[in-house]
Tab-separated table of C-alpha atoms and ligand atoms in Angstrom:
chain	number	residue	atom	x	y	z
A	1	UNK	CA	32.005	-16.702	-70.460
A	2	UNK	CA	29.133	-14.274	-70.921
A	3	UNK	CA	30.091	-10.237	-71.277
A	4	UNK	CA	31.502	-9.261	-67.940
A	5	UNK	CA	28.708	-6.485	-67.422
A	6	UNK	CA	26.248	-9.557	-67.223
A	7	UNK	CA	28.091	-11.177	-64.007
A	8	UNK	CA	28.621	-7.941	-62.743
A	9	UNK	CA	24.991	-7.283	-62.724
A	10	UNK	CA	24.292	-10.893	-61.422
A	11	UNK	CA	26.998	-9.941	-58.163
A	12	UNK	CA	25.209	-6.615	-57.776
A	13	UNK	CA	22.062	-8.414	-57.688
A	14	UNK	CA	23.004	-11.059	-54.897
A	15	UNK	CA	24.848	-8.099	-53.010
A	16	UNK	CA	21.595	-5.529	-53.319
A	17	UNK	CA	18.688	-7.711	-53.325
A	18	UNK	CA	19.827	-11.167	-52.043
A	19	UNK	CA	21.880	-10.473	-48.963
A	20	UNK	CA	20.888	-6.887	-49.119
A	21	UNK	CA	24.396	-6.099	-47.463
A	22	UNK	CA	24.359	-3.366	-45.349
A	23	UNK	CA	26.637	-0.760	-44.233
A	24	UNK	CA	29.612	-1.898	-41.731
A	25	UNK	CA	27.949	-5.174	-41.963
A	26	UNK	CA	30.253	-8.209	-42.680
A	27	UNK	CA	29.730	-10.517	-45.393
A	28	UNK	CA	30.683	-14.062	-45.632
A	29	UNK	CA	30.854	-15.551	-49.602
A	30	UNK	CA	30.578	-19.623	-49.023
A	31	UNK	CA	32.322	-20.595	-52.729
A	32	UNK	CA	33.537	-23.594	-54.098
A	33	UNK	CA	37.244	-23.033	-56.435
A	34	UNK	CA	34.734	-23.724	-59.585
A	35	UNK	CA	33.260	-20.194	-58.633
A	36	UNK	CA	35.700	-17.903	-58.049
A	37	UNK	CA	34.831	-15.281	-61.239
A	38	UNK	CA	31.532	-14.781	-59.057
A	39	UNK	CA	33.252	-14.817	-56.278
A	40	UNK	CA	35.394	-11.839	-56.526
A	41	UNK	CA	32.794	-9.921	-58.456
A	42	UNK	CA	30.469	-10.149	-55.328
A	43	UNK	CA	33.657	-9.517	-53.036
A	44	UNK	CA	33.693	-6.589	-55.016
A	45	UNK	CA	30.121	-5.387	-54.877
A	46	UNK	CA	29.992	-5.820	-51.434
A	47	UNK	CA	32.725	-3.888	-50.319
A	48	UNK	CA	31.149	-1.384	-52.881
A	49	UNK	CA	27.486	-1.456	-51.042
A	50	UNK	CA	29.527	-0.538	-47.648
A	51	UNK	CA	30.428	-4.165	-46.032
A	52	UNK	CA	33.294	-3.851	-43.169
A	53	UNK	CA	34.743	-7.170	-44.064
A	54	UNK	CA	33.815	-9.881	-46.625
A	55	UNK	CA	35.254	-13.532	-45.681
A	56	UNK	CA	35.663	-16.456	-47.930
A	57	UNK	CA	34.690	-19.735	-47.085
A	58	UNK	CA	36.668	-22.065	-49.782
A	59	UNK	CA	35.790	-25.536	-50.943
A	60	UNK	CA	36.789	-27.904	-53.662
A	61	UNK	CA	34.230	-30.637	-54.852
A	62	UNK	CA	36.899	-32.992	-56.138
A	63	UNK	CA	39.546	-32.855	-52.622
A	64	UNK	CA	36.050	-33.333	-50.880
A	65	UNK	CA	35.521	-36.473	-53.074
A	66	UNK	CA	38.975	-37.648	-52.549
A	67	UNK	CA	38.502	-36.978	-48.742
A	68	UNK	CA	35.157	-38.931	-48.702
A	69	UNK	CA	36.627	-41.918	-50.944
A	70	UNK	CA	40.207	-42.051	-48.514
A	71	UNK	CA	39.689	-41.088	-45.383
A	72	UNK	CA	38.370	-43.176	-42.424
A	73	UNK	CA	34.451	-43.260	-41.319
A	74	UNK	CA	36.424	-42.163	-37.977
A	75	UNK	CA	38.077	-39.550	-39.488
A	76	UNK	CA	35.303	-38.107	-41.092
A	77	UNK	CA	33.269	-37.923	-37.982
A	78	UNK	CA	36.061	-35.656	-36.268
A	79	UNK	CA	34.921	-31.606	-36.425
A	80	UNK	CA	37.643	-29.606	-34.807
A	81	UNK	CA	37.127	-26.893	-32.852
A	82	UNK	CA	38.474	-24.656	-34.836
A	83	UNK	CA	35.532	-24.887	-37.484
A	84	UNK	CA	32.657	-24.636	-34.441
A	85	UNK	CA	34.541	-21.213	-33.582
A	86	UNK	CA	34.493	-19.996	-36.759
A	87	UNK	CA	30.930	-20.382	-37.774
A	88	UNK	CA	30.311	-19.271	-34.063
A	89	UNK	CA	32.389	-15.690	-34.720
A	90	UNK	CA	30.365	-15.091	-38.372
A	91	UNK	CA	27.239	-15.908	-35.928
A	92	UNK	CA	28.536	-13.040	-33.105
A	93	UNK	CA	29.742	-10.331	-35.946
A	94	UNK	CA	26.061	-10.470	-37.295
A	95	UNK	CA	27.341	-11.562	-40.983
A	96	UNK	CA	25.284	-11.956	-43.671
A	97	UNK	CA	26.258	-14.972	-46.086
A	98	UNK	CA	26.058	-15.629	-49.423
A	99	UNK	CA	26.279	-18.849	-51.184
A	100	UNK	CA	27.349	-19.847	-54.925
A	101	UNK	CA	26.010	-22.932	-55.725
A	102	UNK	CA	28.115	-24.949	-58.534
A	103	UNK	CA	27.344	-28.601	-58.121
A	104	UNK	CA	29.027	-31.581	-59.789
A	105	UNK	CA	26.335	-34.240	-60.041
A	106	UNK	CA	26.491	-37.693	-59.915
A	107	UNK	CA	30.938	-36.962	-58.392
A	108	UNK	CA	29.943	-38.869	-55.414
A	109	UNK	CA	28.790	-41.446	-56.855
A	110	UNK	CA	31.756	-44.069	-55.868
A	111	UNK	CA	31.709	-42.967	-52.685
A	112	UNK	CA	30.156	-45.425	-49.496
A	113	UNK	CA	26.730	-43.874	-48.948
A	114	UNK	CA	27.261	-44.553	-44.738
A	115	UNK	CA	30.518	-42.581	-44.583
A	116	UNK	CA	28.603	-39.073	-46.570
A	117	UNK	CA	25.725	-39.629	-44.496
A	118	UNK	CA	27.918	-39.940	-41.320
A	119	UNK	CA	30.245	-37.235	-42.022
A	120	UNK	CA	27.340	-35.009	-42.702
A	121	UNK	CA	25.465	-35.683	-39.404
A	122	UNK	CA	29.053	-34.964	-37.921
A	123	UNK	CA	29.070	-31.730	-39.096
A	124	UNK	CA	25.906	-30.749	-38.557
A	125	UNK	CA	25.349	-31.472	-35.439
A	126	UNK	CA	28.904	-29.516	-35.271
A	127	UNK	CA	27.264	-26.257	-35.817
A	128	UNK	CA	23.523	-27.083	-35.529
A	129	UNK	CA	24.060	-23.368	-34.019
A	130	UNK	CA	24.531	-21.838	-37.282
A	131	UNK	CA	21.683	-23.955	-39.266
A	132	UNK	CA	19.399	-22.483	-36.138
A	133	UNK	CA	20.649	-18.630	-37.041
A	134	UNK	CA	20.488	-19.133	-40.982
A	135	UNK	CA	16.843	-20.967	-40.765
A	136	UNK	CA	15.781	-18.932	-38.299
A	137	UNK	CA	16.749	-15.927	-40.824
A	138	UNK	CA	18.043	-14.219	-38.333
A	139	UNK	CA	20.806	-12.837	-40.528
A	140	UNK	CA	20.261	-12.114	-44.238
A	141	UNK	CA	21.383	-14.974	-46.332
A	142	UNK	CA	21.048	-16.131	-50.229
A	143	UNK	CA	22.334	-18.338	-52.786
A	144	UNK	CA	22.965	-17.777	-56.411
A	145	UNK	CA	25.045	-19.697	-58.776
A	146	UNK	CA	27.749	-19.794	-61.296
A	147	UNK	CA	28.132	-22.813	-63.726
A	148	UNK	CA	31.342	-25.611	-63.985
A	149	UNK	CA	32.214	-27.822	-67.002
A	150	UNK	CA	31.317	-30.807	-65.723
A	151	UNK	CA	27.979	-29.914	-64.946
A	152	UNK	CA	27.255	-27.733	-67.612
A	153	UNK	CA	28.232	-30.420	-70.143
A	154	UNK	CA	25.792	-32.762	-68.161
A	155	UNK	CA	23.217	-30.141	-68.587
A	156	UNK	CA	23.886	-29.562	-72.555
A	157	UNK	CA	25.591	-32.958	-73.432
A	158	UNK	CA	25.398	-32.327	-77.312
A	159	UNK	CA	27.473	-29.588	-76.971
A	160	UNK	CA	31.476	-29.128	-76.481
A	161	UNK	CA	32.450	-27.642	-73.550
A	162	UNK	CA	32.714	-24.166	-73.800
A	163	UNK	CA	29.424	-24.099	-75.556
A	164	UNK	CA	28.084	-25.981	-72.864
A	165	UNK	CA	29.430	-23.676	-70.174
A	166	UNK	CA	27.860	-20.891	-72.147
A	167	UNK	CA	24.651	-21.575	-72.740
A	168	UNK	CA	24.118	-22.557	-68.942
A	169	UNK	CA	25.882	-19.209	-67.813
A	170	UNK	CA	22.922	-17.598	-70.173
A	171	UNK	CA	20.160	-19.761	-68.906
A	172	UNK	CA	21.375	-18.823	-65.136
A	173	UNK	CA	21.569	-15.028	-65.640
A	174	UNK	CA	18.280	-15.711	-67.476
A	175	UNK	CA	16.062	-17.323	-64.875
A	176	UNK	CA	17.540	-14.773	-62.348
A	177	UNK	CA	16.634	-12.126	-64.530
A	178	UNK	CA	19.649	-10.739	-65.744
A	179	UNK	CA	19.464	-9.323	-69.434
A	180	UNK	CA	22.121	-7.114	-71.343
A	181	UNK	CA	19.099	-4.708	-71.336
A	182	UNK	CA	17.379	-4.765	-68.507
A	183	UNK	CA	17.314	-3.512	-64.509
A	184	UNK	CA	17.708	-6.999	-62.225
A	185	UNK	CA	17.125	-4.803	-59.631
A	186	UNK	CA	13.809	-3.306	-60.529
A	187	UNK	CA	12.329	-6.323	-61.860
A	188	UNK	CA	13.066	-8.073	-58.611
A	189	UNK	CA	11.255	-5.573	-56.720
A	190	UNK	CA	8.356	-6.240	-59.249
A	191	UNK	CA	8.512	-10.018	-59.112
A	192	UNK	CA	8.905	-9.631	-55.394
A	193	UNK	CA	5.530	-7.717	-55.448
A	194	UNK	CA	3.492	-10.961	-57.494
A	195	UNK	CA	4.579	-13.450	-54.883
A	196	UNK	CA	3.620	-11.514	-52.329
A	197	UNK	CA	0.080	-11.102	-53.414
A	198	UNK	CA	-0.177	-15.053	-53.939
A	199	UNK	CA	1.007	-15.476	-50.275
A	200	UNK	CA	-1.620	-12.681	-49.340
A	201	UNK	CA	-4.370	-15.020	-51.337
A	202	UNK	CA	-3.271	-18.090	-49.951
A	203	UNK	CA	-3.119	-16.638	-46.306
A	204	UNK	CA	-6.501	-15.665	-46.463
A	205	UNK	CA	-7.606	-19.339	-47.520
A	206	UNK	CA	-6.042	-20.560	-44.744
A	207	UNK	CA	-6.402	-24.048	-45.996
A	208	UNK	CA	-6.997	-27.410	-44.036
A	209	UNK	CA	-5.125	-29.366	-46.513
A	210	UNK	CA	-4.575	-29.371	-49.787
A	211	UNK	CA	-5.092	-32.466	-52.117
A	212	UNK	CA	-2.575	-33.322	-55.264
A	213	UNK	CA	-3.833	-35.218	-58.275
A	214	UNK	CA	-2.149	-36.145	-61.584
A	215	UNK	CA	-2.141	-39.072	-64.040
A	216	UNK	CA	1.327	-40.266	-63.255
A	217	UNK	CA	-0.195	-41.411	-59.728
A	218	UNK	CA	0.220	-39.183	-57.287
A	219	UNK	CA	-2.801	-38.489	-55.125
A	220	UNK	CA	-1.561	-36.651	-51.981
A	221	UNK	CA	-3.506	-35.170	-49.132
A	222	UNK	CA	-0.756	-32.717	-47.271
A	223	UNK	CA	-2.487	-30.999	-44.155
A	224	UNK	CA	-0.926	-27.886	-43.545
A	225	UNK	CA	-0.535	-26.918	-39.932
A	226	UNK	CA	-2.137	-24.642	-37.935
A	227	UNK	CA	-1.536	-20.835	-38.040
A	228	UNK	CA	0.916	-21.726	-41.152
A	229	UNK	CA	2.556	-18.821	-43.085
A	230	UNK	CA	2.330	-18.795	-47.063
A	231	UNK	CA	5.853	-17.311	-47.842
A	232	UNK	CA	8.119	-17.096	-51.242
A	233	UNK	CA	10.086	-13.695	-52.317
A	234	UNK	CA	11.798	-11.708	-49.898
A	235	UNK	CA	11.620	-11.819	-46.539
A	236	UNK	CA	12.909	-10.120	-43.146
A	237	UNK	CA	15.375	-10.975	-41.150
A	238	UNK	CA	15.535	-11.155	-37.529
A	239	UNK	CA	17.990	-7.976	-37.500
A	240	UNK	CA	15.098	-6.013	-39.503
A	241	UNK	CA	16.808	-6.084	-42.950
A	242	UNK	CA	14.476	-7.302	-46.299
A	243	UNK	CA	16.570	-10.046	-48.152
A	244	UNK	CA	15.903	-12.610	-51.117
A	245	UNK	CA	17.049	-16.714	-49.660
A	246	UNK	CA	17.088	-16.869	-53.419
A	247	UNK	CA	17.851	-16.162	-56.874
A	248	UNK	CA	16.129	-17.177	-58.887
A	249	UNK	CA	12.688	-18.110	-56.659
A	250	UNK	CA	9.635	-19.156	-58.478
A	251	UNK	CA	8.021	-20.730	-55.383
A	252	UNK	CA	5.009	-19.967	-52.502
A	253	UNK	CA	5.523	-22.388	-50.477
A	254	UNK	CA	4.246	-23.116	-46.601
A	255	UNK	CA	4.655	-25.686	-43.747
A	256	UNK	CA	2.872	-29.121	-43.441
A	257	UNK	CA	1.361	-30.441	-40.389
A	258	UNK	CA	4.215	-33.194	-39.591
A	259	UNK	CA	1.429	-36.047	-39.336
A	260	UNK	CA	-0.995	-34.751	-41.514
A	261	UNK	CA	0.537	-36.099	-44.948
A	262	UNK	CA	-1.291	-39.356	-46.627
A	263	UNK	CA	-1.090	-41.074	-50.002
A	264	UNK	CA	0.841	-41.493	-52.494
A	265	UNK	CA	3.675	-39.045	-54.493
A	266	UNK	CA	5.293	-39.411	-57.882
A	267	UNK	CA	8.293	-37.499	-58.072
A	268	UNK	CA	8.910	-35.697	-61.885
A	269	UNK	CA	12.641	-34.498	-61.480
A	270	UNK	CA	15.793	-36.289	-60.608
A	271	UNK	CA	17.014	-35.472	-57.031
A	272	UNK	CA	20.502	-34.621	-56.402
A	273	UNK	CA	21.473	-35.876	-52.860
A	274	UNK	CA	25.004	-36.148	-51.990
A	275	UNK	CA	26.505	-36.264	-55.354
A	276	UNK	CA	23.715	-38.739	-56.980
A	277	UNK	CA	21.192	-38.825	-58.542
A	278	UNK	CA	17.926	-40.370	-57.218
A	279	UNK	CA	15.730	-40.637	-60.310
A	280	UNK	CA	11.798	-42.508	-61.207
A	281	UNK	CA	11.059	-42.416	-57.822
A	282	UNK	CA	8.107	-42.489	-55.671
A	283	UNK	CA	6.882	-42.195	-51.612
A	284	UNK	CA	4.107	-43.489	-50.174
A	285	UNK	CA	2.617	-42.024	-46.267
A	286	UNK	CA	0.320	-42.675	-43.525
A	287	UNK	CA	0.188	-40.392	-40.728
A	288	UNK	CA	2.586	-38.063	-41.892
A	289	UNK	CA	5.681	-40.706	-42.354
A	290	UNK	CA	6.918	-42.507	-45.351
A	291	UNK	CA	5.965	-46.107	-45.469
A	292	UNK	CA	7.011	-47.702	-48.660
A	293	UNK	CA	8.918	-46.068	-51.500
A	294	UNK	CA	10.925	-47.129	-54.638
A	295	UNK	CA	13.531	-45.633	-57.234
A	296	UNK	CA	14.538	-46.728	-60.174
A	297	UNK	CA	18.065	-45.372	-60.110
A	298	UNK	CA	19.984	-44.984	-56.574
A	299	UNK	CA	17.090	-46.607	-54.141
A	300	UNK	CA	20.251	-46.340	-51.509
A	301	UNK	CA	20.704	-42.737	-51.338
A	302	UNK	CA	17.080	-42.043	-51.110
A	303	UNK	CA	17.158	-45.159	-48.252
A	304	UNK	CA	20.200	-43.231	-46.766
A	305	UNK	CA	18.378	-39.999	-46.749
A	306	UNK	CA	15.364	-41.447	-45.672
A	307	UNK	CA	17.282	-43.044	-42.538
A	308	UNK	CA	19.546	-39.847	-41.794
A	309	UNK	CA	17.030	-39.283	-38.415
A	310	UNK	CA	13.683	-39.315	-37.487
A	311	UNK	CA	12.235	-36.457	-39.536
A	312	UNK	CA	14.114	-36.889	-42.838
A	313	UNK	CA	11.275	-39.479	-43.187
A	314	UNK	CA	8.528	-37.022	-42.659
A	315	UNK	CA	8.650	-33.786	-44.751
A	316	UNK	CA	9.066	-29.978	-43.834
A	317	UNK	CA	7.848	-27.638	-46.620
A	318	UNK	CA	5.173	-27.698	-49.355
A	319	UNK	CA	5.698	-25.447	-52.231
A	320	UNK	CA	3.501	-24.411	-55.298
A	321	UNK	CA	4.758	-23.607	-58.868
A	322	UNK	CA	3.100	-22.740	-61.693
A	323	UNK	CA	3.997	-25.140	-64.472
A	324	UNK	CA	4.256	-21.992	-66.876
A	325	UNK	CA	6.743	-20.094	-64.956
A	326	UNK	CA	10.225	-18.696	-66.348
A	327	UNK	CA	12.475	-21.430	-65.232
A	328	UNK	CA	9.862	-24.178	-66.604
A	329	UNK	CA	9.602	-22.772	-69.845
A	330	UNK	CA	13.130	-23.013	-70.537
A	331	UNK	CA	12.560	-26.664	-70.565
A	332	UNK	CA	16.381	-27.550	-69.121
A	333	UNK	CA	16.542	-29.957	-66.385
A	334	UNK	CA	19.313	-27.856	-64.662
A	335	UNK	CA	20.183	-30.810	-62.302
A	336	UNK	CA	19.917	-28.566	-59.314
A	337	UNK	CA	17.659	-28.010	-56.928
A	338	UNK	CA	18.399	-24.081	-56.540
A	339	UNK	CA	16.633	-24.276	-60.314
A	340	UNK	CA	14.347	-27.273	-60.903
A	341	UNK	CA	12.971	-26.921	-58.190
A	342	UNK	CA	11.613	-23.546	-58.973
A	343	UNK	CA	9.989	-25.061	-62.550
A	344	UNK	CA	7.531	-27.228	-60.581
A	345	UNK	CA	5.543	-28.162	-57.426
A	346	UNK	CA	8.207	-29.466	-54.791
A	347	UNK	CA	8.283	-30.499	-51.259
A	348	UNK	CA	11.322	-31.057	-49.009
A	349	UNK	CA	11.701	-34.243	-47.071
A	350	UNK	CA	13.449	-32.799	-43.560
A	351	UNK	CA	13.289	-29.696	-41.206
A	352	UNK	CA	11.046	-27.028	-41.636
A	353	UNK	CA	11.080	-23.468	-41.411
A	354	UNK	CA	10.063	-21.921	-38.616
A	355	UNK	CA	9.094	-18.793	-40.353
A	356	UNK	CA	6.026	-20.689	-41.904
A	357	UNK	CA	4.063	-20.652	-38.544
A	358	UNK	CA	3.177	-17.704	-36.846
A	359	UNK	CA	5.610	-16.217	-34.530
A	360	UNK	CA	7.773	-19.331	-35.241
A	361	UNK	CA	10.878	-17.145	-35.613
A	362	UNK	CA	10.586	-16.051	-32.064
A	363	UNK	CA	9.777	-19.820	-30.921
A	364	UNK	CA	11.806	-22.369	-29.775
A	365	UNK	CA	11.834	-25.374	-31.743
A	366	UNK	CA	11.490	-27.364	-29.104
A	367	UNK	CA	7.699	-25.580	-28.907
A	368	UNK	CA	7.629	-25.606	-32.691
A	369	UNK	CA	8.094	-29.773	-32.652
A	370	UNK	CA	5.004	-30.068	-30.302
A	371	UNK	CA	2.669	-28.499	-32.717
A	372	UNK	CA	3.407	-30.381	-35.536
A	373	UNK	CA	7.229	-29.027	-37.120
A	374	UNK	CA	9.364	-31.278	-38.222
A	375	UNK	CA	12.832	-31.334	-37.086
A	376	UNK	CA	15.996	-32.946	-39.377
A	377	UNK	CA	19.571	-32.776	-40.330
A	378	UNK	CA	18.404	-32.909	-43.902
A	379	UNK	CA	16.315	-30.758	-45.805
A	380	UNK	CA	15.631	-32.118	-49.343
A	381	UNK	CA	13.247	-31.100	-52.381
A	382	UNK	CA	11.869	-32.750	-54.480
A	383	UNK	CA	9.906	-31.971	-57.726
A	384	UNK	CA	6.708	-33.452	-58.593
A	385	UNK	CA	4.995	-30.926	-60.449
A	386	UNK	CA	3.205	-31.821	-63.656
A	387	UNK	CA	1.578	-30.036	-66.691
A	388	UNK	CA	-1.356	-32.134	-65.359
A	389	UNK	CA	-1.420	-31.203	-61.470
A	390	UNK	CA	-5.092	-30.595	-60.234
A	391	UNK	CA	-5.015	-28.909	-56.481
A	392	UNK	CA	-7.915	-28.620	-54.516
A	393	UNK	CA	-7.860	-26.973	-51.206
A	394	UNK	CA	-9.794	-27.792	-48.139
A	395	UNK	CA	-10.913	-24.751	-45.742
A	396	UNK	CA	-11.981	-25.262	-42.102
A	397	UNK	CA	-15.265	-24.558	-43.013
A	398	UNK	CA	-15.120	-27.607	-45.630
A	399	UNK	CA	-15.067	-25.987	-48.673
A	400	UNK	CA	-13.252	-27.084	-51.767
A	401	UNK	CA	-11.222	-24.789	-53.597
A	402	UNK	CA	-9.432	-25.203	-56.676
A	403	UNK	CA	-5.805	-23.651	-56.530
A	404	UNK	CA	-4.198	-25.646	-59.443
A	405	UNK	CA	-5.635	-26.755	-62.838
A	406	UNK	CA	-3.795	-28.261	-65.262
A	407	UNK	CA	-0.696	-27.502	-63.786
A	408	UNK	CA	-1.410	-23.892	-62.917
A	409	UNK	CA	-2.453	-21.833	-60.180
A	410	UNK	CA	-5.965	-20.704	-60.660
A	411	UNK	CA	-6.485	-18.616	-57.828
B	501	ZN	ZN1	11.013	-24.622	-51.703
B	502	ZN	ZN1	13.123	-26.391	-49.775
């Protein structure tokens, strides 16, 4: 365990610049039982920065697994309504909700990839309410992360343990800017300030498309639709208040035109979906749609993600990452996407977000689908960065600009 002035610093972080938890506001801290030193640090710092009320949302990985492996595909489906009302009454106090991510890769990996899927899209469709408020950013909301032995050891597998747990705790509070020495809160306001001039650069482009070239084979036009929104760093939320989705964030990252996306992608990270690990994988589209694809290791949870509806085959959200950025030069594949994903170029197979169109927070998605958002249960990255990438951008007017070479932005 790092010094406990680092993870107090980390909670003050997620409390001040994350949720940005405001006075008489309630707070709701989704945790698993690997997180719970995080947990009641932030409890703590919230309470601290004013909040009325902080609630816990508990759950454990491993009764999960035994719950997927035992009970019935019936059974799984069944939400009661005692879970609808409770995301509903977080929804009507105006709560703000942060998230520890801890994930224990590759646990569901005995588990029958119909009855995740199934449960999932049970759930989901449960409280497709409370996706619409958190996507919609209508509260503040962020995730951060604490480590767990199991997938700190799968991280660091040369090393025992508590070694392992260690050194990921470090490279955590690292990549979210957390040093013994240093203000997290300053430097976030800072690193806040460079994304936000990207965005402003990229705005002003206002690409066509943008075309994706390395030498492991991808060569990938994604059109980007129209009156799209370059965002990445903080943001506001619908009730006014400036909040980070994310710590650590890396990323700029905009929405694609849902049947604008052709060629071929070569994925350069492992992607964690439902407790496995999809790995040496690669998808192929026309019109916007996946039409072919292959993995090397679990083809059936990228074909169950793939199948969950219609848009988990199209994809929601294009992102650009500098190949030299803080998480990438730490060179761990941190088997998570709150992480990996910020050390390369990703894009997420699934919904979108409706803040990456203009005045698509105050648009129904109904509207939003018609002019080319896509609409899923499932929102998935995937990296496919490479020290390599070339990007050239397309503007209305048909000129080419570069925005990536080798691997870097260049704009
Ligand atoms: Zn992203
Ligand atoms: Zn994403």
């Amino acid at each position: 365990m790092p010094k406990k002035e680092l993870i107090v610093k980390l909670a003050e972080l997620a409390v001040k610049v994350g949720a940005n938890v405001q006075k008489n506001q309630d707070v709701v801290i989704r945790t698993s039982t690997e997180t719970k030193t995080l947990a009641r640090e932030i409890a703590k710092q919230a309470y601290l920065a004013g909040a009325k009320h902080v609630h816990v949302q508990w759950s454990d990985e491993y009764i999960s697994h035994e719950t997927l492996l035992h009970a019935s595909i019936e059974e799984l489906q069944i939400v009661p309504e005692w879970i609808k009302n409770q995301y509903q009454h977080y929804v009507d106090l105006g709560a703000c909700f942060i998230s520890i991510a801890s994930p224990i890769p590759g646990l569901n990996k005995d588990v029958d990839p119909v009855k995740s899927q199934k449960s999932g899209i049970a759930i989901q469709k449960a409280i497709s309410f409370f996706r619409e408020f958190l996507m919609g950013n209508k509260s503040q909301w962020t995730i951060v992360s604490e480590p767990n032995p199991v997938w700190a050891k799968q991280v660091f597998p040369d090393l025992d343990e508590e070694e392992a747990v260690e050194k990921l705790w470090l490279a955590i509070l690292e990549a979210s800017r957390v040093t013994e020495n240093n203000d997290p809160i300053k430097e976030w306001q800072e690193h806040n300030k460079r994304l936000l001039a990207h965005n402003k650069i990229l705005n002003n482009y206002n690409f066509k498309h943008l075309h994706f070239k390395n030498s492991l084979g991808t060569d990938l036009i994604v059109e980007l639709v129209k009156n799209h929104v370059w965002a990445g760093g903080g943001e506001v939320a619908g009730n006014g208040t400036y909040f980070n989705p994310n710590i650590p964030t890396e990323e700029n990252f905009t929405m694609p035109y849902k049947w604008g996306t052709r060629g071929r992608v070569v994925a350069t990270k492992p992607l964690n979906y439902q407790g496995k690990l999809i790995d040496q994988f690669w998808l192929e589209f026309k019109d916007g749609q996946v039409v072919d694809y292959d993995a090397k290791v679990e083809k059936n949870a990228l074909t169950n993600l793939l199948e969950t509806d219609e848009g988990s085959k199209y994809i929601g959200e294009i992102a650009l990452i500098s190949h030299e950025s803080p998480i990438s030069n730490t060179n761990i594949l941190f088997l998570n996407t709150l992480f990996d994903e910020n050390a390369s170029c990703h894009m997420a197979l699934g919904r979108a977000y409706p803040m990456n169109v203009k005045n698509g927070l105050n648009t129904e998605i109904k509207e939003l689908e018609k002019i080319g958002y896509n609409n899923s249960m499932v929102h998935s990255d995937f990296m496919f960065g490479s020290k390599d990438m070339e990007i050239v951008g397309l503007t209305y007017d048909g000129k080419e600009v570069k925005v990536f070479e080798k691997g870097n932005f260049v704009i």
